[in-house]
Amino acid sequence: MSHAIRMGLVGLGKIARDEHLPAIAFTEGAELVAIASRNAEVEDVASFPDLTAMLAGRPDIEAVILCQPPHVRYEAARAALLAGKHLFLEKPPGATLSEVEALIRLARQQGVSLFASWHSRYSASVSCARQWCTTRRLTRVQIDWKEDVRRWHPGQDWIWEAGGFGVFDPGINALSILTAVLDDNVRLIDATLQVPANRATPIAVDMAMATAGGIPVAATFDWRQTGPQIWQIMFEAGDETYRFVQGGEDAAHTLAGQESALTQEYRAMYRRFVDLVRSGESDVDVAPLQLVADAYLRGTSRTIELFEDWK
Ligand code: NAP
C-alpha cells in the first residue's frame, strides 16, 4: 500500500479550518504534516510563519495546499511548484488568467500535479443536473445567486479589494456548476457590474451569456439579499424545468452526525487530489474564471452608493 501524501497547508482562515483540515484528516492517503500561517498554529502539527519557512522546516512535504485569498496566492503557488511540490489551489485558482496559465506551464515543467479546485462541482446534484440536461433539448438557463454579504463574509476586507472578486467570489461557484453541467462552451455576451463608490469589486452583477449552440444563459449575482438566501440555477427545456439548488445554508439544517454538503464536497476533492498525485495528472479548468474575466472585459461598470458591511 502506498504511503500517505505528506501535505502542508498555507492560510489558516475560515475554509481551511472548517473544511480542509477535517477533510485531510478523513482522507486515506493524505496526511497534514505542517501549516504556514501568519498568526495561527494547529495543535500537533508543525507550524511556520510562512511558506518559505515551512518548506525549509519540512523538506519532506510532497504537496502544498493554498487557502489564502486569490490575489495573494500566485507567488506562493510559484514557490511551491519550483520546490517540486504538488499543488492544490482553493477556488478561484488565481486573480488573473495569465497567472493561472503560468502555473499550468510551470507544473508541467516540474512534473508535478496541479489541482484547481471547484468545490461546487463535487455536489451530488451536479451529476443529476447534467443527466437531466443531456437527455433534453435545453431552451434557457437562469442563474440567481443572491446572498447577504454581511452574513456570509463579515470582516473579509480582501473580497472588496482589486483581485478579491466581490460578488463573483460566490458567483463563480454558480459558473463552475454551469460549465460542468453543460456540454457546450458558454460565452459572455454582455454584463453590468455595480461597484460601490468605496470598493474596488462589484456588489451585484448581471451577465448575459449563451452556449456556443445559441441557448441563452442569464445570471444575476447580488450581495444585498436579505431574507431568504437564493442559490439556484433553473435549466429549462420547453415546458420542463430542472431547479438546481446549492445548499449554502445546509450547515444550519444538517442533523447531528450528518455531514453537510460542503463537507462531502471537500472530502471528494481530497480523494480527487490524492488520485491526481498518484497518477501524475493535473486538473485545471479555467472556464469559470474566463467568464468572470470576460464580464470585466466586455461589461459596463456602474459606480453606486457607498457600502459599509458594519451597518
Ligand atoms: P479568510 O478566512 O478571510 O482568509 C484565509 C486566510 O488567508 C487568512 O486566515 C490568512 O491566513 C490568509 N490571508 C488573508 N489575507 C491575506 C493576505 N492579504 N496576505 C496573505 N495571507 C492572507 O478566507 P476564506 O473564507 O477561508 O477564503 C479563502 C479562499 O477559499 C477564497 O479563495 C475563497 O473563495 C475560498 N473558499 C471559501 C469558502 C468559505 O466558505 N469561506 C468556501 C469555499 C472556498 P493566515 O492568517 O493563517 O496567514
Tab-separated table of C-alpha atoms and ligand atoms in Angstrom:
chain	number	residue	atom	x	y	z
A	1	MET	CA	0.000	0.000	0.000
A	2	SER	CA	1.344	3.465	-0.860
A	3	HIS	CA	2.230	5.879	1.932
A	4	ALA	CA	0.024	8.875	2.754
A	5	ILE	CA	0.953	12.009	0.807
A	6	ARG	CA	2.576	14.497	3.181
A	7	MET	CA	0.798	17.848	2.872
A	8	GLY	CA	1.484	21.391	4.067
A	9	LEU	CA	-1.326	23.957	4.150
A	10	VAL	CA	-0.981	27.743	3.832
A	11	GLY	CA	-3.557	30.292	5.085
A	12	LEU	CA	-5.385	29.119	8.170
A	13	GLY	CA	-8.637	31.000	7.664
A	14	LYS	CA	-12.313	30.084	7.553
A	15	ILE	CA	-12.303	27.477	4.800
A	16	ALA	CA	-9.050	25.885	5.949
A	17	ARG	CA	-10.391	25.363	9.472
A	18	ASP	CA	-13.968	24.482	8.538
A	19	GLU	CA	-13.298	22.091	5.656
A	20	HIS	CA	-9.662	21.452	4.644
A	21	LEU	CA	-8.306	20.258	7.998
A	22	PRO	CA	-11.225	17.828	8.643
A	23	ALA	CA	-11.193	16.608	5.013
A	24	ILE	CA	-7.446	15.871	5.120
A	25	ALA	CA	-7.890	14.014	8.422
A	26	PHE	CA	-10.715	11.996	6.830
A	27	THR	CA	-8.899	11.131	3.597
A	28	GLU	CA	-6.981	7.919	3.286
A	29	GLY	CA	-3.731	8.704	1.520
A	30	ALA	CA	-3.492	12.279	2.845
A	31	GLU	CA	-1.577	13.461	5.902
A	32	LEU	CA	-1.221	17.020	7.183
A	33	VAL	CA	2.356	17.482	8.401
A	34	ALA	CA	2.679	21.283	8.519
A	35	ILE	CA	0.845	24.564	8.280
A	36	ALA	CA	2.008	28.066	7.394
A	37	SER	CA	0.092	30.910	8.977
A	38	ARG	CA	0.980	34.485	9.771
A	39	ASN	CA	-0.607	34.227	13.192
A	40	ALA	CA	-2.115	30.830	13.982
A	41	GLU	CA	-0.972	27.336	14.931
A	42	VAL	CA	-2.541	23.884	14.841
A	43	GLU	CA	-2.041	21.503	17.735
A	44	ASP	CA	0.251	18.548	16.980
A	45	VAL	CA	1.146	19.893	13.531
A	46	ALA	CA	4.417	21.723	12.770
A	47	SER	CA	3.530	25.424	12.356
A	48	PHE	CA	5.540	28.022	10.436
A	49	PRO	CA	5.046	31.747	9.803
A	50	ASP	CA	5.119	31.411	6.015
A	51	LEU	CA	5.562	29.041	3.094
A	52	THR	CA	9.326	29.575	2.777
A	53	ALA	CA	9.860	28.614	6.418
A	54	MET	CA	7.501	25.656	6.036
A	55	LEU	CA	9.336	24.270	3.008
A	56	ALA	CA	12.698	24.740	4.737
A	57	GLY	CA	11.486	23.219	8.027
A	58	ARG	CA	9.714	20.231	6.446
A	59	PRO	CA	11.509	19.417	3.188
A	60	ASP	CA	9.688	16.065	3.144
A	61	ILE	CA	6.383	17.806	2.270
A	62	GLU	CA	5.114	16.433	-1.042
A	63	ALA	CA	2.052	18.610	-1.642
A	64	VAL	CA	1.068	22.173	-0.748
A	65	ILE	CA	-2.486	23.441	-0.304
A	66	LEU	CA	-3.089	27.175	-0.727
A	67	CYS	CA	-6.116	28.585	1.103
A	68	GLN	CA	-5.338	32.293	1.033
A	69	PRO	CA	-7.434	34.790	-0.928
A	70	PRO	CA	-6.726	34.570	-4.680
A	71	HIS	CA	-4.901	37.871	-5.116
A	72	VAL	CA	-2.069	36.915	-2.744
A	73	ARG	CA	-1.652	33.312	-3.881
A	74	TYR	CA	0.475	33.461	-7.035
A	75	GLU	CA	3.945	33.943	-5.504
A	76	ALA	CA	3.282	31.114	-3.046
A	77	ALA	CA	1.992	28.872	-5.838
A	78	ARG	CA	5.081	29.523	-7.920
A	79	ALA	CA	7.430	28.912	-4.975
A	80	ALA	CA	5.714	25.615	-4.144
A	81	LEU	CA	5.922	24.407	-7.757
A	82	LEU	CA	9.571	25.482	-8.049
A	83	ALA	CA	10.264	23.439	-4.908
A	84	GLY	CA	8.829	20.422	-6.760
A	85	LYS	CA	5.611	20.152	-4.711
A	86	HIS	CA	2.214	19.076	-5.989
A	87	LEU	CA	-0.250	21.930	-5.617
A	88	PHE	CA	-3.915	22.239	-4.560
A	89	LEU	CA	-5.413	25.685	-5.183
A	90	GLU	CA	-8.591	26.887	-3.485
A	91	LYS	CA	-11.117	28.405	-5.854
A	92	PRO	CA	-10.732	30.613	-7.829
A	93	PRO	CA	-7.320	29.330	-8.996
A	94	GLY	CA	-5.899	32.845	-9.389
A	95	ALA	CA	-6.698	36.527	-9.592
A	96	THR	CA	-5.911	36.562	-13.332
A	97	LEU	CA	-5.995	34.089	-16.201
A	98	SER	CA	-2.386	34.839	-17.144
A	99	GLU	CA	-1.103	33.796	-13.746
A	100	VAL	CA	-3.046	30.535	-13.884
A	101	GLU	CA	-1.621	29.810	-17.342
A	102	ALA	CA	1.876	30.449	-15.935
A	103	LEU	CA	1.213	27.962	-13.132
A	104	ILE	CA	-0.098	25.320	-15.558
A	105	ARG	CA	3.086	25.604	-17.592
A	106	LEU	CA	5.354	25.558	-14.548
A	107	ALA	CA	3.612	22.484	-13.085
A	108	ARG	CA	4.095	20.698	-16.403
A	109	GLN	CA	7.798	21.639	-16.490
A	110	GLN	CA	8.266	20.486	-12.903
A	111	GLY	CA	6.433	17.210	-13.497
A	112	VAL	CA	4.048	17.765	-10.579
A	113	SER	CA	0.244	17.723	-10.243
A	114	LEU	CA	-1.735	20.962	-10.233
A	115	PHE	CA	-5.321	20.871	-8.971
A	116	ALA	CA	-7.533	23.927	-9.449
A	117	SER	CA	-10.393	23.002	-7.161
A	118	TRP	CA	-14.022	23.989	-7.766
A	119	HIS	CA	-15.788	22.573	-4.718
A	120	SER	CA	-19.334	23.211	-6.018
A	121	ARG	CA	-18.702	20.766	-8.863
A	122	TYR	CA	-18.416	17.948	-6.319
A	123	SER	CA	-22.016	18.285	-5.187
A	124	ALA	CA	-24.016	15.135	-5.987
A	125	SER	CA	-26.703	17.379	-7.518
A	126	VAL	CA	-24.322	18.418	-10.314
A	127	SER	CA	-24.363	14.951	-11.874
A	128	CYS	CA	-28.195	14.850	-11.524
A	129	ALA	CA	-28.466	18.192	-13.354
A	130	ARG	CA	-26.046	17.001	-16.006
A	131	GLN	CA	-28.024	13.824	-16.530
A	132	TRP	CA	-31.267	15.846	-16.846
A	133	CYS	CA	-29.728	18.295	-19.325
A	134	THR	CA	-28.025	15.732	-21.545
A	135	THR	CA	-31.324	13.940	-22.166
A	136	ARG	CA	-33.235	17.080	-23.209
A	137	ARG	CA	-33.056	19.948	-25.650
A	138	LEU	CA	-32.351	22.944	-23.400
A	139	THR	CA	-34.041	26.246	-24.247
A	140	ARG	CA	-32.849	28.607	-21.492
A	141	VAL	CA	-30.797	28.772	-18.279
A	142	GLN	CA	-31.294	31.292	-15.463
A	143	ILE	CA	-28.863	31.640	-12.552
A	144	ASP	CA	-29.839	33.516	-9.374
A	145	TRP	CA	-27.107	33.698	-6.731
A	146	LYS	CA	-28.319	36.178	-4.129
A	147	GLU	CA	-26.940	36.295	-0.610
A	148	ASP	CA	-26.317	38.735	2.212
A	149	VAL	CA	-22.631	39.696	2.221
A	150	ARG	CA	-22.907	40.948	5.811
A	151	ARG	CA	-23.954	37.487	6.909
A	152	TRP	CA	-21.515	35.335	4.891
A	153	HIS	CA	-18.367	37.494	4.670
A	154	PRO	CA	-18.178	39.560	7.862
A	155	GLY	CA	-14.852	41.363	8.192
A	156	GLN	CA	-13.387	39.864	4.985
A	157	ASP	CA	-11.892	43.068	3.600
A	158	TRP	CA	-9.975	41.241	0.832
A	159	ILE	CA	-13.170	40.438	-1.105
A	160	TRP	CA	-13.604	44.178	-1.686
A	161	GLU	CA	-10.026	44.737	-2.874
A	162	ALA	CA	-8.929	44.518	-6.536
A	163	GLY	CA	-8.474	40.822	-7.308
A	164	GLY	CA	-10.795	39.875	-4.447
A	165	PHE	CA	-13.705	39.162	-6.841
A	166	GLY	CA	-16.502	40.866	-4.866
A	167	VAL	CA	-19.827	39.139	-5.571
A	168	PHE	CA	-18.036	36.980	-8.164
A	169	ASP	CA	-16.487	35.123	-5.186
A	170	PRO	CA	-19.769	33.207	-4.644
A	171	GLY	CA	-20.931	33.806	-8.223
A	172	ILE	CA	-18.017	31.876	-9.683
A	173	ASN	CA	-19.333	28.804	-7.862
A	174	ALA	CA	-22.501	29.039	-9.970
A	175	LEU	CA	-20.382	29.452	-13.111
A	176	SER	CA	-18.339	26.385	-12.128
A	177	ILE	CA	-21.574	24.379	-11.863
A	178	LEU	CA	-22.947	25.770	-15.126
A	179	THR	CA	-19.789	24.902	-17.076
A	180	ALA	CA	-19.685	21.418	-15.540
A	181	VAL	CA	-23.342	20.677	-16.352
A	182	LEU	CA	-23.447	21.938	-19.944
A	183	ASP	CA	-21.587	20.049	-22.638
A	184	ASP	CA	-21.291	23.110	-24.848
A	185	ASN	CA	-18.970	26.113	-24.345
A	186	VAL	CA	-20.532	29.156	-22.700
A	187	ARG	CA	-19.603	32.611	-23.948
A	188	LEU	CA	-20.211	36.004	-22.415
A	189	ILE	CA	-22.330	38.476	-24.406
A	190	ASP	CA	-22.713	41.380	-22.014
A	191	ALA	CA	-22.548	42.256	-18.326
A	192	THR	CA	-23.327	45.044	-15.880
A	193	LEU	CA	-21.214	45.350	-12.743
A	194	GLN	CA	-22.424	47.540	-9.862
A	195	VAL	CA	-19.478	48.704	-7.778
A	196	PRO	CA	-19.939	50.704	-4.556
A	197	ALA	CA	-18.063	54.013	-4.678
A	198	ASN	CA	-15.852	52.978	-1.728
A	199	ARG	CA	-14.993	49.496	-3.076
A	200	ALA	CA	-12.932	48.006	-5.925
A	201	THR	CA	-15.119	44.972	-6.642
A	202	PRO	CA	-18.810	44.586	-7.566
A	203	ILE	CA	-21.633	44.054	-5.102
A	204	ALA	CA	-24.016	42.972	-7.889
A	205	VAL	CA	-23.578	41.661	-11.428
A	206	ASP	CA	-25.912	40.779	-14.302
A	207	MET	CA	-24.473	38.593	-17.051
A	208	ALA	CA	-25.961	37.716	-20.427
A	209	MET	CA	-24.335	34.623	-21.866
A	210	ALA	CA	-25.109	31.935	-24.437
A	211	THR	CA	-23.886	28.478	-25.237
A	212	ALA	CA	-21.951	28.126	-28.487
A	213	GLY	CA	-25.115	26.448	-29.814
A	214	GLY	CA	-27.159	29.577	-29.002
A	215	ILE	CA	-29.036	28.684	-25.789
A	216	PRO	CA	-29.420	31.882	-23.711
A	217	VAL	CA	-27.975	31.855	-20.194
A	218	ALA	CA	-28.677	34.744	-17.797
A	219	ALA	CA	-27.078	35.234	-14.389
A	220	THR	CA	-27.775	37.616	-11.534
A	221	PHE	CA	-25.383	37.745	-8.597
A	222	ASP	CA	-26.384	40.047	-5.748
A	223	TRP	CA	-24.845	40.505	-2.323
A	224	ARG	CA	-27.633	42.729	-0.947
A	225	GLN	CA	-30.130	39.918	-0.456
A	226	THR	CA	-31.725	39.940	2.967
A	227	GLY	CA	-34.425	37.418	3.907
A	228	PRO	CA	-34.321	34.093	2.093
A	229	GLN	CA	-30.942	33.369	0.548
A	230	ILE	CA	-31.087	32.147	-3.046
A	231	TRP	CA	-28.531	29.976	-4.824
A	232	GLN	CA	-30.368	28.415	-7.736
A	233	ILE	CA	-29.971	27.566	-11.403
A	234	MET	CA	-33.068	26.918	-13.498
A	235	PHE	CA	-32.452	24.722	-16.523
A	236	GLU	CA	-35.406	24.970	-18.911
A	237	ALA	CA	-36.260	22.580	-21.735
A	238	GLY	CA	-39.525	23.755	-23.274
A	239	ASP	CA	-42.217	23.268	-20.602
A	240	GLU	CA	-39.948	21.320	-18.291
A	241	THR	CA	-37.700	22.894	-15.652
A	242	TYR	CA	-34.921	21.426	-13.533
A	243	ARG	CA	-34.180	23.514	-10.431
A	244	PHE	CA	-30.630	23.132	-9.131
A	245	VAL	CA	-30.270	24.459	-5.598
A	246	GLN	CA	-26.975	24.816	-3.769
A	247	GLY	CA	-27.373	24.197	-0.061
A	248	GLY	CA	-25.308	27.122	1.198
A	249	GLU	CA	-27.300	27.225	4.411
A	250	ASP	CA	-27.274	23.499	4.823
A	251	ALA	CA	-24.779	23.531	7.705
A	252	ALA	CA	-27.638	25.001	9.747
A	253	HIS	CA	-30.027	22.285	8.534
A	254	THR	CA	-27.648	19.339	8.832
A	255	LEU	CA	-28.620	16.896	11.544
A	256	ALA	CA	-26.081	15.968	14.225
A	257	GLY	CA	-23.830	13.189	12.949
A	258	GLN	CA	-24.557	14.040	9.293
A	259	GLU	CA	-22.010	15.689	7.028
A	260	SER	CA	-23.013	18.922	5.313
A	261	ALA	CA	-22.967	19.069	1.513
A	262	LEU	CA	-19.860	21.282	1.719
A	263	THR	CA	-18.062	18.718	3.868
A	264	GLN	CA	-18.895	15.991	1.358
A	265	GLU	CA	-17.602	18.194	-1.459
A	266	TYR	CA	-14.269	18.754	0.304
A	267	ARG	CA	-13.858	15.055	1.077
A	268	ALA	CA	-14.481	14.260	-2.585
A	269	MET	CA	-11.945	16.903	-3.625
A	270	TYR	CA	-9.235	15.412	-1.422
A	271	ARG	CA	-9.942	11.944	-2.870
A	272	ARG	CA	-9.534	13.532	-6.296
A	273	PHE	CA	-6.292	15.286	-5.301
A	274	VAL	CA	-4.760	12.069	-3.951
A	275	ASP	CA	-5.718	10.304	-7.208
A	276	LEU	CA	-4.211	13.100	-9.306
A	277	VAL	CA	-0.906	12.985	-7.403
A	278	ARG	CA	-0.744	9.192	-7.557
A	279	SER	CA	-1.478	9.129	-11.299
A	280	GLY	CA	0.810	12.088	-12.104
A	281	GLU	CA	-2.045	14.122	-13.629
A	282	SER	CA	-3.330	17.695	-13.277
A	283	ASP	CA	-6.864	19.088	-13.290
A	284	VAL	CA	-7.172	22.779	-14.148
A	285	ASP	CA	-10.287	24.139	-15.844
A	286	VAL	CA	-10.301	27.920	-16.206
A	287	ALA	CA	-13.765	28.164	-17.840
A	288	PRO	CA	-15.487	29.768	-14.777
A	289	LEU	CA	-12.627	32.262	-14.329
A	290	GLN	CA	-12.709	33.071	-18.030
A	291	LEU	CA	-16.376	34.110	-17.812
A	292	VAL	CA	-15.609	36.407	-14.886
A	293	ALA	CA	-12.657	37.928	-16.755
A	294	ASP	CA	-14.874	38.394	-19.828
A	295	ALA	CA	-17.510	40.169	-17.724
A	296	TYR	CA	-14.815	42.651	-16.665
A	297	LEU	CA	-13.576	42.935	-20.290
A	298	ARG	CA	-16.903	43.273	-22.052
A	299	GLY	CA	-19.187	44.553	-19.292
A	300	THR	CA	-20.165	48.025	-18.129
A	301	SER	CA	-19.185	49.081	-14.616
A	302	ARG	CA	-21.524	51.430	-12.786
A	303	THR	CA	-20.481	53.222	-9.613
A	304	ILE	CA	-23.240	53.065	-6.996
A	305	GLU	CA	-23.753	54.305	-3.433
A	306	LEU	CA	-21.201	53.579	-0.689
A	307	PHE	CA	-21.475	50.205	1.009
A	308	GLU	CA	-20.327	49.522	4.575
A	309	ASP	CA	-20.596	45.978	5.868
A	310	TRP	CA	-20.973	47.007	9.524
A	311	LYS	CA	-24.218	48.984	9.007
B	1	NAP	P1	-10.267	34.123	5.012
B	1	NAP	O1	-10.638	33.303	6.183
B	1	NAP	O2	-10.641	35.566	5.006
B	1	NAP	O3	-8.692	34.090	4.732
B	1	NAP	C1	-7.975	32.905	4.588
B	1	NAP	C2	-6.587	33.044	5.159
B	1	NAP	O4	-5.707	33.568	4.164
B	1	NAP	C3	-6.434	34.020	6.326
B	1	NAP	O5	-6.852	33.446	7.525
B	1	NAP	C4	-4.943	34.266	6.284
B	1	NAP	O6	-4.264	33.155	6.815
B	1	NAP	C5	-4.670	34.299	4.806
B	1	NAP	N1	-4.735	35.686	4.319
B	1	NAP	C6	-5.793	36.529	4.316
B	1	NAP	N2	-5.468	37.714	3.778
B	1	NAP	C7	-4.173	37.606	3.423
B	1	NAP	C8	-3.244	38.496	2.826
B	1	NAP	N3	-3.600	39.733	2.474
B	1	NAP	N4	-1.997	38.050	2.617
B	1	NAP	C9	-1.635	36.794	2.962
B	1	NAP	N5	-2.471	35.901	3.550
B	1	NAP	C10	-3.714	36.304	3.765
B	1	NAP	O7	-10.818	33.478	3.662
B	1	NAP	P2	-11.632	32.134	3.410
B	1	NAP	O8	-13.075	32.384	3.575
B	1	NAP	O9	-11.013	30.999	4.147
B	1	NAP	O10	-11.402	32.005	1.827
B	1	NAP	C11	-10.141	31.683	1.290
B	1	NAP	C12	-10.334	31.124	-0.102
B	1	NAP	O11	-11.191	29.981	-0.012
B	1	NAP	C13	-11.031	32.114	-1.072
B	1	NAP	O12	-10.464	31.999	-2.349
B	1	NAP	C14	-12.487	31.636	-1.072
B	1	NAP	O13	-13.140	31.914	-2.301
B	1	NAP	C15	-12.303	30.129	-0.872
B	1	NAP	N6	-13.485	29.480	-0.273
B	1	NAP	C16	-14.052	29.981	0.866
B	1	NAP	C17	-15.197	29.379	1.388
B	1	NAP	C18	-15.864	29.861	2.657
B	1	NAP	O14	-16.949	29.346	2.997
B	1	NAP	N7	-15.292	30.792	3.413
B	1	NAP	C19	-15.743	28.270	0.758
B	1	NAP	C20	-15.113	27.743	-0.358
B	1	NAP	C21	-13.989	28.374	-0.864
B	1	NAP	P3	-3.162	33.264	7.985
B	1	NAP	O15	-3.686	34.288	8.947
B	1	NAP	O16	-3.148	31.881	8.510
B	1	NAP	O17	-1.891	33.656	7.352
